[in-house]
Amino acid sequence: MHTIRLQAAARGFTWVTLAMAMGLVNPGWAADAGTAAVDSTHAAPVRKSAASAPAAKSMSEQLREAVAGGAAANKRVTLVVNGKEKKYITIPAGKPVVPAEAAQNSADTGHQAAAEAVRSAVVPAAAPKRAGKVVSPQASRQSIRAKAAAMVGHEASTVTGDAHLGGHNDDVHWSYEGVTGPQAWGQLKPAFNLCAIGMRQSPINIDESLTLQGPAEPLQFNYQPSSASVVNNGHTIQVDVAGDNAVTVRGSTYKLVQFHFHAPSEEKVNDQGFAMVAHLVHKNAEGQLAVVSVLLQPGAANALIHKVWTYMPLDINDRVHMPAGLIEMNELLPTDQRYYQFMGSLTTPPCTEGVLWLVVKQPSTVSPAQIRLFTQLFPHNARPVQALHGRAVRDAQ
């Protein structure tokens, strides 16, 4: 067993910093986006943090040595960062075949390329093992884009300590599989009782033939560029948003608290699921919750998800602060914002009811590369659909 011990200068160790440390990407563009460069061997000098430069250099040298020759291909490597032990699988070195058309300009540039490169180079042992290749460092952004292209081939609650607002710090472990999976949530703790006996639980399957149809007030989004932080809470990637972002519906204004992701989608429409879903959690002055659900299907890369994945932490409970004003929620929303409306619950323990659900009918798109990067950390984090028990679902025309 080969062990590599690293000392990172700060918390918030992301896919991008790991990619740069391994020399997989040119760090020049990373500095432009506010990410500290960890290696400048293959690029012109970029700005660095005085505190982080020495640790970053050591990280780069050790990782390169391990991947290049210290650890046998396809053998398990123990990677210890700041005393936290993680097991990874190294992928055999090799040069990917880059088709000519892969060098074209793409919406997936910079950090997306870095994330994809390291995903193919170092795979967490707990996740499904995928074939991939280590990409040799290059100094040009065009080369980074080409290699990336070649490789493409919870709701909040007013209850204290709720999973979605409190960062999943509950003292009882729950999961999406096995003896602590959704079928057992209601028995894990008395406070989770509604997960088993609730009559207005989420998610649901929306059968359009059974919905109440008719005119309804449109969703009024008031979103603006905002600051945010990204946390890996062990069950999903959650983005806590600052500022006065809000949605107004049914005469009430709900302020955006956070948004997070599930794969596959938890909601279904006519028994059809989607690749992913984003849940935008809002709360009004009375503490009532409204969740805007944006379904995500494979297609073009999503600009907002591109930003979030760039700052995605690797380790549970690590938090990464994004540059001020980087989050623009309108980048996630589809142009057609008609929606389904029903009363439901949190989709994670304690499954609190009384949540207003607003499921946008038109899906937004997310690239296959973006889907793979999320599911590498969370292969399946979706609760099964729950019974309607006579609830009305309005199809807002």
mmCIF file of C-alpha atoms in Angstrom:
data_model
loop_
_atom_site.group_PDB
_atom_site.id
_atom_site.type_symbol
_atom_site.label_atom_id
_atom_site.label_comp_id
_atom_site.label_asym_id
_atom_site.label_seq_id
_atom_site.Cartn_x
_atom_site.Cartn_y
_atom_site.Cartn_z
ATOM 1 C CA MET A 1 0.000 0.000 0.000
ATOM 2 C CA HIS A 2 1.501 3.329 -1.070
ATOM 3 C CA THR A 3 0.816 6.272 1.236
ATOM 4 C CA ILE A 4 1.131 9.954 0.323
ATOM 5 C CA ARG A 5 0.943 12.486 3.129
ATOM 6 C CA LEU A 6 0.125 16.075 2.184
ATOM 7 C CA GLN A 7 -0.341 19.266 4.134
ATOM 8 C CA ALA A 8 -2.743 21.709 2.474
ATOM 9 C CA ALA A 9 -2.525 25.313 3.633
ATOM 10 C CA ALA A 10 -6.257 25.693 4.142
ATOM 11 C CA ARG A 11 -9.548 23.866 4.238
ATOM 12 C CA GLY A 12 -11.691 23.761 1.152
ATOM 13 C CA PHE A 13 -9.584 21.262 -0.804
ATOM 14 C CA THR A 14 -11.375 20.992 -4.154
ATOM 15 C CA TRP A 15 -11.208 18.974 -7.366
ATOM 16 C CA VAL A 16 -9.618 22.004 -9.021
ATOM 17 C CA THR A 17 -6.788 22.412 -6.501
ATOM 18 C CA LEU A 18 -6.075 18.686 -6.691
ATOM 19 C CA ALA A 19 -5.984 18.845 -10.489
ATOM 20 C CA MET A 20 -3.552 21.745 -10.454
ATOM 21 C CA ALA A 21 -1.381 20.104 -7.797
ATOM 22 C CA MET A 22 -1.009 17.068 -10.050
ATOM 23 C CA GLY A 23 0.022 19.312 -12.937
ATOM 24 C CA LEU A 24 -3.028 18.278 -14.936
ATOM 25 C CA VAL A 25 -4.037 21.812 -15.859
ATOM 26 C CA ASN A 26 -2.506 25.193 -16.491
ATOM 27 C CA PRO A 27 -3.043 27.243 -13.316
ATOM 28 C CA GLY A 28 -2.952 30.581 -15.116
ATOM 29 C CA TRP A 29 -6.695 30.814 -15.645
ATOM 30 C CA ALA A 30 -7.364 29.609 -12.100
ATOM 31 C CA ALA A 31 -5.790 32.732 -10.672
ATOM 32 C CA ASP A 32 -8.030 34.844 -12.892
ATOM 33 C CA ALA A 33 -11.059 33.227 -11.262
ATOM 34 C CA GLY A 34 -9.809 33.810 -7.730
ATOM 35 C CA THR A 35 -8.474 30.286 -7.082
ATOM 36 C CA ALA A 36 -4.985 30.099 -5.594
ATOM 37 C CA ALA A 37 -2.572 28.520 -8.081
ATOM 38 C CA VAL A 38 -0.752 25.503 -6.689
ATOM 39 C CA ASP A 39 1.860 24.979 -9.388
ATOM 40 C CA SER A 40 3.490 27.285 -11.914
ATOM 41 C CA THR A 41 5.951 24.901 -13.522
ATOM 42 C CA HIS A 42 4.131 24.873 -16.845
ATOM 43 C CA ALA A 43 2.789 28.400 -17.018
ATOM 44 C CA ALA A 44 3.712 32.040 -16.660
ATOM 45 C CA PRO A 45 3.829 33.322 -13.063
ATOM 46 C CA VAL A 46 0.447 33.840 -11.458
ATOM 47 C CA ARG A 47 -0.523 35.394 -8.165
ATOM 48 C CA LYS A 48 -0.238 33.125 -5.148
ATOM 49 C CA SER A 49 -1.091 33.351 -1.501
ATOM 50 C CA ALA A 50 2.064 33.619 0.604
ATOM 51 C CA ALA A 51 0.601 31.209 3.119
ATOM 52 C CA SER A 52 -0.392 28.565 0.610
ATOM 53 C CA ALA A 53 2.558 28.516 -1.824
ATOM 54 C CA PRO A 54 4.966 26.255 0.120
ATOM 55 C CA ALA A 55 2.331 23.611 0.937
ATOM 56 C CA ALA A 56 1.042 23.698 -2.633
ATOM 57 C CA LYS A 57 4.506 23.076 -4.062
ATOM 58 C CA SER A 58 5.050 20.101 -1.778
ATOM 59 C CA MET A 59 1.613 18.727 -2.687
ATOM 60 C CA SER A 60 2.424 19.005 -6.383
ATOM 61 C CA GLU A 61 5.776 17.259 -6.106
ATOM 62 C CA GLN A 62 4.451 14.385 -4.007
ATOM 63 C CA LEU A 63 1.391 13.763 -6.165
ATOM 64 C CA ARG A 64 3.379 13.799 -9.389
ATOM 65 C CA GLU A 65 5.922 11.378 -7.959
ATOM 66 C CA ALA A 66 3.183 9.003 -6.779
ATOM 67 C CA VAL A 67 1.189 9.041 -10.001
ATOM 68 C CA ALA A 68 4.254 8.943 -12.268
ATOM 69 C CA GLY A 69 6.154 6.138 -10.593
ATOM 70 C CA GLY A 70 5.703 5.714 -6.883
ATOM 71 C CA ALA A 71 2.374 3.920 -7.050
ATOM 72 C CA ALA A 72 1.599 1.073 -9.412
ATOM 73 C CA ALA A 73 -1.145 1.648 -11.944
ATOM 74 C CA ASN A 74 -4.607 0.579 -10.835
ATOM 75 C CA LYS A 75 -3.396 -0.024 -7.272
ATOM 76 C CA ARG A 76 -4.989 1.571 -4.247
ATOM 77 C CA VAL A 77 -3.193 4.602 -2.848
ATOM 78 C CA THR A 78 -3.824 6.075 0.586
ATOM 79 C CA LEU A 79 -3.907 9.862 0.290
ATOM 80 C CA VAL A 80 -3.697 11.751 3.600
ATOM 81 C CA VAL A 81 -4.461 15.480 3.411
ATOM 82 C CA ASN A 82 -4.170 17.482 6.635
ATOM 83 C CA GLY A 83 -4.398 14.264 8.607
ATOM 84 C CA LYS A 84 -7.607 13.090 6.880
ATOM 85 C CA GLU A 85 -7.200 9.700 5.246
ATOM 86 C CA LYS A 86 -8.808 9.014 1.867
ATOM 87 C CA LYS A 87 -8.295 6.003 -0.393
ATOM 88 C CA TYR A 88 -8.000 6.560 -4.120
ATOM 89 C CA ILE A 89 -7.390 4.482 -7.214
ATOM 90 C CA THR A 90 -4.691 5.687 -9.604
ATOM 91 C CA ILE A 91 -5.404 5.454 -13.318
ATOM 92 C CA PRO A 92 -2.742 4.326 -15.831
ATOM 93 C CA ALA A 93 -0.881 7.182 -17.503
ATOM 94 C CA GLY A 94 -1.503 7.756 -21.169
ATOM 95 C CA LYS A 95 -2.306 10.335 -23.787
ATOM 96 C CA PRO A 96 -5.979 10.651 -24.666
ATOM 97 C CA VAL A 97 -6.961 10.824 -28.284
ATOM 98 C CA VAL A 98 -8.164 14.364 -28.910
ATOM 99 C CA PRO A 99 -10.404 14.754 -31.972
ATOM 100 C CA ALA A 100 -9.843 17.883 -34.046
ATOM 101 C CA GLU A 101 -13.287 19.233 -33.266
ATOM 102 C CA ALA A 102 -12.591 18.993 -29.547
ATOM 103 C CA ALA A 103 -10.464 22.142 -29.693
ATOM 104 C CA GLN A 104 -13.461 24.352 -30.427
ATOM 105 C CA ASN A 105 -14.544 27.000 -27.965
ATOM 106 C CA SER A 106 -16.907 25.613 -25.367
ATOM 107 C CA ALA A 107 -19.048 26.804 -22.498
ATOM 108 C CA ASP A 108 -17.202 24.206 -20.386
ATOM 109 C CA THR A 109 -13.794 25.903 -20.006
ATOM 110 C CA GLY A 110 -11.240 26.500 -17.300
ATOM 111 C CA HIS A 111 -12.375 24.970 -14.043
ATOM 112 C CA GLN A 112 -14.728 22.474 -15.728
ATOM 113 C CA ALA A 113 -11.736 21.089 -17.606
ATOM 114 C CA ALA A 114 -9.739 20.820 -14.404
ATOM 115 C CA ALA A 115 -12.516 19.026 -12.592
ATOM 116 C CA GLU A 116 -12.990 16.578 -15.457
ATOM 117 C CA ALA A 117 -9.265 15.942 -15.712
ATOM 118 C CA VAL A 118 -8.844 15.057 -12.072
ATOM 119 C CA ARG A 119 -12.058 13.021 -12.040
ATOM 120 C CA SER A 120 -10.535 10.810 -14.707
ATOM 121 C CA ALA A 121 -7.139 10.711 -12.994
ATOM 122 C CA VAL A 122 -8.023 10.063 -9.358
ATOM 123 C CA VAL A 123 -11.221 8.226 -8.446
ATOM 124 C CA PRO A 124 -12.469 7.907 -4.832
ATOM 125 C CA ALA A 125 -12.422 4.230 -3.850
ATOM 126 C CA ALA A 126 -15.973 4.363 -2.509
ATOM 127 C CA ALA A 127 -17.343 5.443 -5.879
ATOM 128 C CA PRO A 128 -17.807 3.269 -8.979
ATOM 129 C CA LYS A 129 -14.457 2.659 -10.658
ATOM 130 C CA ARG A 130 -14.173 4.128 -14.128
ATOM 131 C CA ALA A 131 -11.518 3.810 -16.784
ATOM 132 C CA GLY A 132 -9.578 7.006 -17.411
ATOM 133 C CA LYS A 133 -6.197 8.497 -18.176
ATOM 134 C CA VAL A 134 -3.743 10.880 -16.567
ATOM 135 C CA VAL A 135 -3.463 13.971 -18.734
ATOM 136 C CA SER A 136 -0.004 15.466 -19.269
ATOM 137 C CA PRO A 137 0.220 19.178 -18.326
ATOM 138 C CA GLN A 138 -0.024 21.736 -21.091
ATOM 139 C CA ALA A 139 0.303 25.505 -20.970
ATOM 140 C CA SER A 140 -2.461 26.460 -23.374
ATOM 141 C CA ARG A 141 -6.101 26.938 -22.486
ATOM 142 C CA GLN A 142 -7.087 25.491 -25.840
ATOM 143 C CA SER A 143 -5.349 22.236 -24.951
ATOM 144 C CA ILE A 144 -7.162 22.105 -21.610
ATOM 145 C CA ARG A 145 -10.517 22.561 -23.334
ATOM 146 C CA ALA A 146 -9.643 19.900 -25.891
ATOM 147 C CA LYS A 147 -8.714 17.348 -23.240
ATOM 148 C CA ALA A 148 -11.879 18.083 -21.291
ATOM 149 C CA ALA A 149 -13.929 17.591 -24.438
ATOM 150 C CA ALA A 150 -12.115 14.349 -25.184
ATOM 151 C CA MET A 151 -12.942 12.982 -21.775
ATOM 152 C CA VAL A 152 -16.636 13.677 -22.239
ATOM 153 C CA GLY A 153 -17.155 10.620 -24.576
ATOM 154 C CA HIS A 154 -32.059 19.965 1.352
ATOM 155 C CA GLU A 155 -34.821 21.750 1.723
ATOM 156 C CA ALA A 156 -34.758 24.059 4.738
ATOM 157 C CA SER A 157 -36.867 23.776 7.872
ATOM 158 C CA THR A 158 -37.787 25.918 10.837
ATOM 159 C CA VAL A 159 -36.880 22.921 13.014
ATOM 160 C CA THR A 160 -33.512 23.416 14.741
ATOM 161 C CA GLY A 161 -30.836 21.072 13.400
ATOM 162 C CA ASP A 162 -32.789 20.095 10.292
ATOM 163 C CA ALA A 163 -30.686 18.275 7.746
ATOM 164 C CA HIS A 164 -30.899 20.938 5.049
ATOM 165 C CA LEU A 165 -30.441 24.082 7.154
ATOM 166 C CA GLY A 166 -28.182 22.580 9.791
ATOM 167 C CA GLY A 167 -25.700 20.935 7.435
ATOM 168 C CA HIS A 168 -26.722 17.323 8.093
ATOM 169 C CA ASN A 169 -25.218 17.358 11.573
ATOM 170 C CA ASP A 170 -27.878 15.132 13.086
ATOM 171 C CA ASP A 171 -26.664 12.698 15.739
ATOM 172 C CA VAL A 172 -28.452 9.804 14.003
ATOM 173 C CA HIS A 173 -26.903 8.556 10.792
ATOM 174 C CA TRP A 174 -29.214 8.170 7.813
ATOM 175 C CA SER A 175 -28.412 7.387 4.211
ATOM 176 C CA TYR A 176 -29.939 6.500 0.854
ATOM 177 C CA GLU A 177 -29.285 2.757 1.007
ATOM 178 C CA GLY A 178 -29.154 -0.260 3.289
ATOM 179 C CA VAL A 179 -30.401 -0.411 6.871
ATOM 180 C CA THR A 180 -30.317 3.382 7.235
ATOM 181 C CA GLY A 181 -31.973 4.041 3.862
ATOM 182 C CA PRO A 182 -35.321 5.755 3.138
ATOM 183 C CA GLN A 183 -37.422 2.732 4.114
ATOM 184 C CA ALA A 184 -35.919 2.906 7.626
ATOM 185 C CA TRP A 185 -35.821 6.661 8.241
ATOM 186 C CA GLY A 186 -39.007 6.681 10.298
ATOM 187 C CA GLN A 187 -37.585 4.111 12.730
ATOM 188 C CA LEU A 188 -34.150 5.675 13.223
ATOM 189 C CA LYS A 189 -35.311 8.362 15.651
ATOM 190 C CA PRO A 190 -38.670 9.546 17.097
ATOM 191 C CA ALA A 191 -38.167 12.943 15.463
ATOM 192 C CA PHE A 192 -38.083 11.179 12.070
ATOM 193 C CA ASN A 193 -41.525 9.618 12.604
ATOM 194 C CA LEU A 194 -43.186 11.610 9.809
ATOM 195 C CA CYS A 195 -40.901 9.925 7.284
ATOM 196 C CA ALA A 196 -42.948 6.752 7.901
ATOM 197 C CA ILE A 197 -46.461 7.973 8.774
ATOM 198 C CA GLY A 198 -46.757 11.391 7.121
ATOM 199 C CA MET A 199 -49.645 11.896 4.699
ATOM 200 C CA ARG A 200 -48.114 14.822 2.766
ATOM 201 C CA GLN A 201 -44.655 13.532 1.985
ATOM 202 C CA SER A 202 -42.293 14.451 -0.846
ATOM 203 C CA PRO A 203 -41.191 13.730 -3.496
ATOM 204 C CA ILE A 204 -44.149 12.647 -5.625
ATOM 205 C CA ASN A 205 -44.910 11.444 -9.129
ATOM 206 C CA ILE A 206 -46.880 14.149 -10.939
ATOM 207 C CA ASP A 207 -49.513 12.498 -13.143
ATOM 208 C CA GLU A 208 -50.617 15.238 -15.536
ATOM 209 C CA SER A 209 -53.907 13.452 -16.236
ATOM 210 C CA LEU A 210 -54.867 13.928 -12.576
ATOM 211 C CA THR A 211 -53.742 17.522 -12.053
ATOM 212 C CA LEU A 212 -56.024 20.515 -11.532
ATOM 213 C CA GLN A 213 -55.511 22.732 -14.558
ATOM 214 C CA GLY A 214 -56.186 26.399 -14.910
ATOM 215 C CA PRO A 215 -54.647 29.864 -14.754
ATOM 216 C CA ALA A 216 -52.371 30.660 -11.856
ATOM 217 C CA GLU A 217 -50.161 33.570 -10.918
ATOM 218 C CA PRO A 218 -46.637 33.331 -12.371
ATOM 219 C CA LEU A 219 -43.600 32.818 -10.206
ATOM 220 C CA GLN A 220 -41.962 36.202 -9.669
ATOM 221 C CA PHE A 221 -38.225 35.675 -9.272
ATOM 222 C CA ASN A 222 -36.105 38.503 -7.921
ATOM 223 C CA TYR A 223 -32.597 37.122 -8.210
ATOM 224 C CA GLN A 224 -29.378 39.152 -8.341
ATOM 225 C CA PRO A 225 -25.629 38.413 -8.369
ATOM 226 C CA SER A 226 -24.795 37.178 -4.876
ATOM 227 C CA SER A 227 -22.067 35.806 -2.676
ATOM 228 C CA ALA A 228 -22.252 32.201 -1.514
ATOM 229 C CA SER A 229 -20.362 29.314 0.027
ATOM 230 C CA VAL A 230 -20.354 25.662 -1.034
ATOM 231 C CA VAL A 231 -20.448 22.839 1.514
ATOM 232 C CA ASN A 232 -20.209 19.074 1.144
ATOM 233 C CA ASN A 233 -22.606 18.016 3.912
ATOM 234 C CA GLY A 234 -22.202 14.296 3.321
ATOM 235 C CA HIS A 235 -25.552 13.884 1.561
ATOM 236 C CA THR A 236 -25.319 16.485 -1.208
ATOM 237 C CA ILE A 237 -23.530 19.602 -2.395
ATOM 238 C CA GLN A 238 -25.282 22.585 -0.830
ATOM 239 C CA VAL A 239 -24.800 26.265 -1.667
ATOM 240 C CA ASP A 240 -25.673 28.755 1.076
ATOM 241 C CA VAL A 241 -26.596 32.049 -0.575
ATOM 242 C CA ALA A 242 -26.326 35.568 0.859
ATOM 243 C CA GLY A 243 -28.289 38.595 -0.323
ATOM 244 C CA ASP A 244 -31.932 39.398 -0.980
ATOM 245 C CA ASN A 245 -32.814 36.807 -3.621
ATOM 246 C CA ALA A 246 -36.493 35.915 -3.435
ATOM 247 C CA VAL A 247 -39.517 34.409 -5.152
ATOM 248 C CA THR A 248 -43.060 35.722 -4.764
ATOM 249 C CA VAL A 249 -46.049 33.384 -5.136
ATOM 250 C CA ARG A 250 -49.557 33.225 -3.677
ATOM 251 C CA GLY A 251 -49.155 36.697 -2.195
ATOM 252 C CA SER A 252 -46.104 35.815 -0.117
ATOM 253 C CA THR A 253 -42.416 36.554 -0.673
ATOM 254 C CA TYR A 254 -39.930 33.820 0.186
ATOM 255 C CA LYS A 255 -36.224 34.579 0.564
ATOM 256 C CA LEU A 256 -33.681 32.164 -0.909
ATOM 257 C CA VAL A 257 -31.729 30.386 1.844
ATOM 258 C CA GLN A 258 -29.802 27.729 -0.067
ATOM 259 C CA PHE A 259 -29.945 25.337 -2.986
ATOM 260 C CA HIS A 260 -28.677 21.787 -3.401
ATOM 261 C CA PHE A 261 -28.787 18.839 -5.788
ATOM 262 C CA HIS A 262 -30.065 15.265 -6.082
ATOM 263 C CA ALA A 263 -29.191 12.574 -8.623
ATOM 264 C CA PRO A 264 -31.319 11.228 -10.093
ATOM 265 C CA SER A 265 -34.245 13.620 -9.708
ATOM 266 C CA GLU A 266 -36.502 12.894 -6.762
ATOM 267 C CA GLU A 267 -39.645 14.170 -8.490
ATOM 268 C CA LYS A 268 -41.121 12.350 -11.467
ATOM 269 C CA VAL A 269 -43.550 13.593 -14.127
ATOM 270 C CA ASN A 270 -45.804 10.948 -15.669
ATOM 271 C CA ASP A 271 -43.481 8.330 -14.111
ATOM 272 C CA GLN A 272 -40.482 9.840 -15.908
ATOM 273 C CA GLY A 273 -37.397 10.725 -13.885
ATOM 274 C CA PHE A 274 -34.606 13.121 -14.814
ATOM 275 C CA ALA A 275 -30.817 12.972 -14.529
ATOM 276 C CA MET A 276 -30.677 15.468 -11.663
ATOM 277 C CA VAL A 277 -32.730 18.088 -9.864
ATOM 278 C CA ALA A 278 -31.857 21.331 -8.091
ATOM 279 C CA HIS A 279 -33.916 22.307 -5.039
ATOM 280 C CA LEU A 280 -33.995 26.047 -4.355
ATOM 281 C CA VAL A 281 -35.040 26.479 -0.723
ATOM 282 C CA HIS A 282 -36.878 29.668 0.265
ATOM 283 C CA LYS A 283 -38.402 30.857 3.551
ATOM 284 C CA ASN A 284 -40.842 33.705 4.250
ATOM 285 C CA ALA A 285 -41.059 36.019 7.262
ATOM 286 C CA GLU A 286 -43.368 33.566 9.054
ATOM 287 C CA GLY A 287 -40.869 30.737 8.686
ATOM 288 C CA GLN A 288 -42.912 28.922 6.029
ATOM 289 C CA LEU A 289 -41.009 27.134 3.301
ATOM 290 C CA ALA A 290 -41.277 27.159 -0.482
ATOM 291 C CA VAL A 291 -39.017 24.954 -2.598
ATOM 292 C CA VAL A 292 -38.560 25.679 -6.297
ATOM 293 C CA SER A 293 -37.610 22.443 -8.044
ATOM 294 C CA VAL A 294 -35.623 22.767 -11.290
ATOM 295 C CA LEU A 295 -35.427 19.472 -13.189
ATOM 296 C CA LEU A 296 -32.153 18.846 -15.026
ATOM 297 C CA GLN A 297 -31.740 16.756 -18.166
ATOM 298 C CA PRO A 298 -28.557 15.984 -20.170
ATOM 299 C CA GLY A 299 -27.649 18.627 -22.721
ATOM 300 C CA ALA A 300 -25.614 21.807 -22.776
ATOM 301 C CA ALA A 301 -23.511 22.683 -19.755
ATOM 302 C CA ASN A 302 -25.197 24.838 -17.131
ATOM 303 C CA ALA A 303 -23.357 28.069 -16.302
ATOM 304 C CA LEU A 304 -24.361 28.175 -12.634
ATOM 305 C CA ILE A 305 -23.507 24.518 -12.018
ATOM 306 C CA HIS A 306 -20.161 25.116 -13.743
ATOM 307 C CA LYS A 307 -19.366 27.739 -11.085
ATOM 308 C CA VAL A 308 -20.560 25.602 -8.172
ATOM 309 C CA TRP A 309 -18.637 22.507 -9.284
ATOM 310 C CA THR A 310 -15.476 24.624 -9.534
ATOM 311 C CA TYR A 311 -15.601 25.263 -5.785
ATOM 312 C CA MET A 312 -17.003 21.858 -4.785
ATOM 313 C CA PRO A 313 -15.272 20.567 -1.609
ATOM 314 C CA LEU A 314 -14.022 16.988 -1.533
ATOM 315 C CA ASP A 315 -14.339 16.343 2.189
ATOM 316 C CA ILE A 316 -17.509 16.180 4.281
ATOM 317 C CA ASN A 317 -18.255 19.393 6.202
ATOM 318 C CA ASP A 318 -15.606 21.359 4.303
ATOM 319 C CA ARG A 319 -16.844 24.752 3.130
ATOM 320 C CA VAL A 320 -15.471 26.832 0.250
ATOM 321 C CA HIS A 321 -16.343 30.522 -0.078
ATOM 322 C CA MET A 322 -16.980 31.662 -3.632
ATOM 323 C CA PRO A 323 -15.882 35.076 -4.966
ATOM 324 C CA ALA A 324 -18.306 37.896 -4.179
ATOM 325 C CA GLY A 325 -21.187 38.248 -6.619
ATOM 326 C CA LEU A 326 -20.389 35.057 -8.539
ATOM 327 C CA ILE A 327 -23.755 33.331 -8.018
ATOM 328 C CA GLU A 328 -26.465 34.303 -10.513
ATOM 329 C CA MET A 329 -29.534 32.139 -9.913
ATOM 330 C CA ASN A 330 -31.195 33.139 -13.186
ATOM 331 C CA GLU A 331 -28.550 31.031 -14.958
ATOM 332 C CA LEU A 332 -30.220 27.924 -13.554
ATOM 333 C CA LEU A 333 -33.817 28.743 -14.519
ATOM 334 C CA PRO A 334 -35.407 27.731 -17.853
ATOM 335 C CA THR A 335 -37.099 30.341 -20.033
ATOM 336 C CA ASP A 336 -40.559 28.786 -19.563
ATOM 337 C CA GLN A 337 -41.337 29.061 -15.861
ATOM 338 C CA ARG A 338 -44.791 27.496 -15.710
ATOM 339 C CA TYR A 339 -44.982 25.084 -12.820
ATOM 340 C CA TYR A 340 -46.747 22.383 -10.833
ATOM 341 C CA GLN A 341 -47.810 23.262 -7.303
ATOM 342 C CA PHE A 342 -48.586 21.052 -4.306
ATOM 343 C CA MET A 343 -48.071 20.781 -0.556
ATOM 344 C CA GLY A 344 -45.425 18.351 0.612
ATOM 345 C CA SER A 345 -42.516 17.849 2.962
ATOM 346 C CA LEU A 346 -38.769 17.869 3.276
ATOM 347 C CA THR A 347 -37.326 14.989 1.267
ATOM 348 C CA THR A 348 -34.795 14.155 3.990
ATOM 349 C CA PRO A 349 -35.205 13.446 7.717
ATOM 350 C CA PRO A 350 -37.065 14.704 9.700
ATOM 351 C CA CYS A 351 -39.440 14.871 6.662
ATOM 352 C CA THR A 352 -41.239 17.924 8.088
ATOM 353 C CA GLU A 353 -44.521 18.665 6.283
ATOM 354 C CA GLY A 354 -46.129 21.981 5.333
ATOM 355 C CA VAL A 355 -43.675 22.779 2.526
ATOM 356 C CA LEU A 356 -44.996 24.527 -0.613
ATOM 357 C CA TRP A 357 -43.517 22.802 -3.657
ATOM 358 C CA LEU A 358 -43.173 24.597 -7.001
ATOM 359 C CA VAL A 359 -41.850 22.219 -9.682
ATOM 360 C CA VAL A 360 -40.867 24.089 -12.849
ATOM 361 C CA LYS A 361 -42.289 22.183 -15.821
ATOM 362 C CA GLN A 362 -39.540 22.871 -18.372
ATOM 363 C CA PRO A 363 -36.237 21.171 -17.478
ATOM 364 C CA SER A 364 -32.933 23.008 -17.645
ATOM 365 C CA THR A 365 -29.875 21.277 -19.075
ATOM 366 C CA VAL A 366 -26.713 19.951 -17.466
ATOM 367 C CA SER A 367 -23.786 18.472 -19.366
ATOM 368 C CA PRO A 368 -22.834 14.786 -19.072
ATOM 369 C CA ALA A 369 -19.504 15.906 -17.617
ATOM 370 C CA GLN A 370 -21.274 17.908 -14.912
ATOM 371 C CA ILE A 371 -23.519 14.957 -14.074
ATOM 372 C CA ARG A 372 -20.546 12.602 -13.791
ATOM 373 C CA LEU A 373 -18.641 14.944 -11.510
ATOM 374 C CA PHE A 374 -21.549 15.129 -9.038
ATOM 375 C CA THR A 375 -22.346 11.416 -9.125
ATOM 376 C CA GLN A 376 -18.681 10.628 -8.504
ATOM 377 C CA LEU A 377 -19.278 11.999 -4.992
ATOM 378 C CA PHE A 378 -22.971 11.100 -4.675
ATOM 379 C CA PRO A 379 -23.894 8.161 -6.950
ATOM 380 C CA HIS A 380 -27.511 8.127 -5.697
ATOM 381 C CA ASN A 381 -29.031 10.617 -3.260
ATOM 382 C CA ALA A 382 -32.726 10.582 -4.131
ATOM 383 C CA ARG A 383 -35.663 9.547 -1.933
ATOM 384 C CA PRO A 384 -38.268 7.384 -3.732
ATOM 385 C CA VAL A 385 -41.604 8.974 -4.649
ATOM 386 C CA GLN A 386 -44.260 8.986 -1.918
ATOM 387 C CA ALA A 387 -48.022 8.386 -2.019
ATOM 388 C CA LEU A 388 -50.289 11.355 -2.768
ATOM 389 C CA HIS A 389 -52.995 10.346 -0.258
ATOM 390 C CA GLY A 390 -55.550 12.419 -2.157
ATOM 391 C CA ARG A 391 -53.509 15.607 -2.400
ATOM 392 C CA ALA A 392 -54.313 18.020 -5.206
ATOM 393 C CA VAL A 393 -51.575 18.959 -7.659
ATOM 394 C CA ARG A 394 -52.188 22.138 -9.656
ATOM 395 C CA ASP A 395 -50.835 22.453 -13.183
ATOM 396 C CA ALA A 396 -50.276 26.218 -13.364
ATOM 397 C CA GLN A 397 -50.935 27.119 -17.000
#
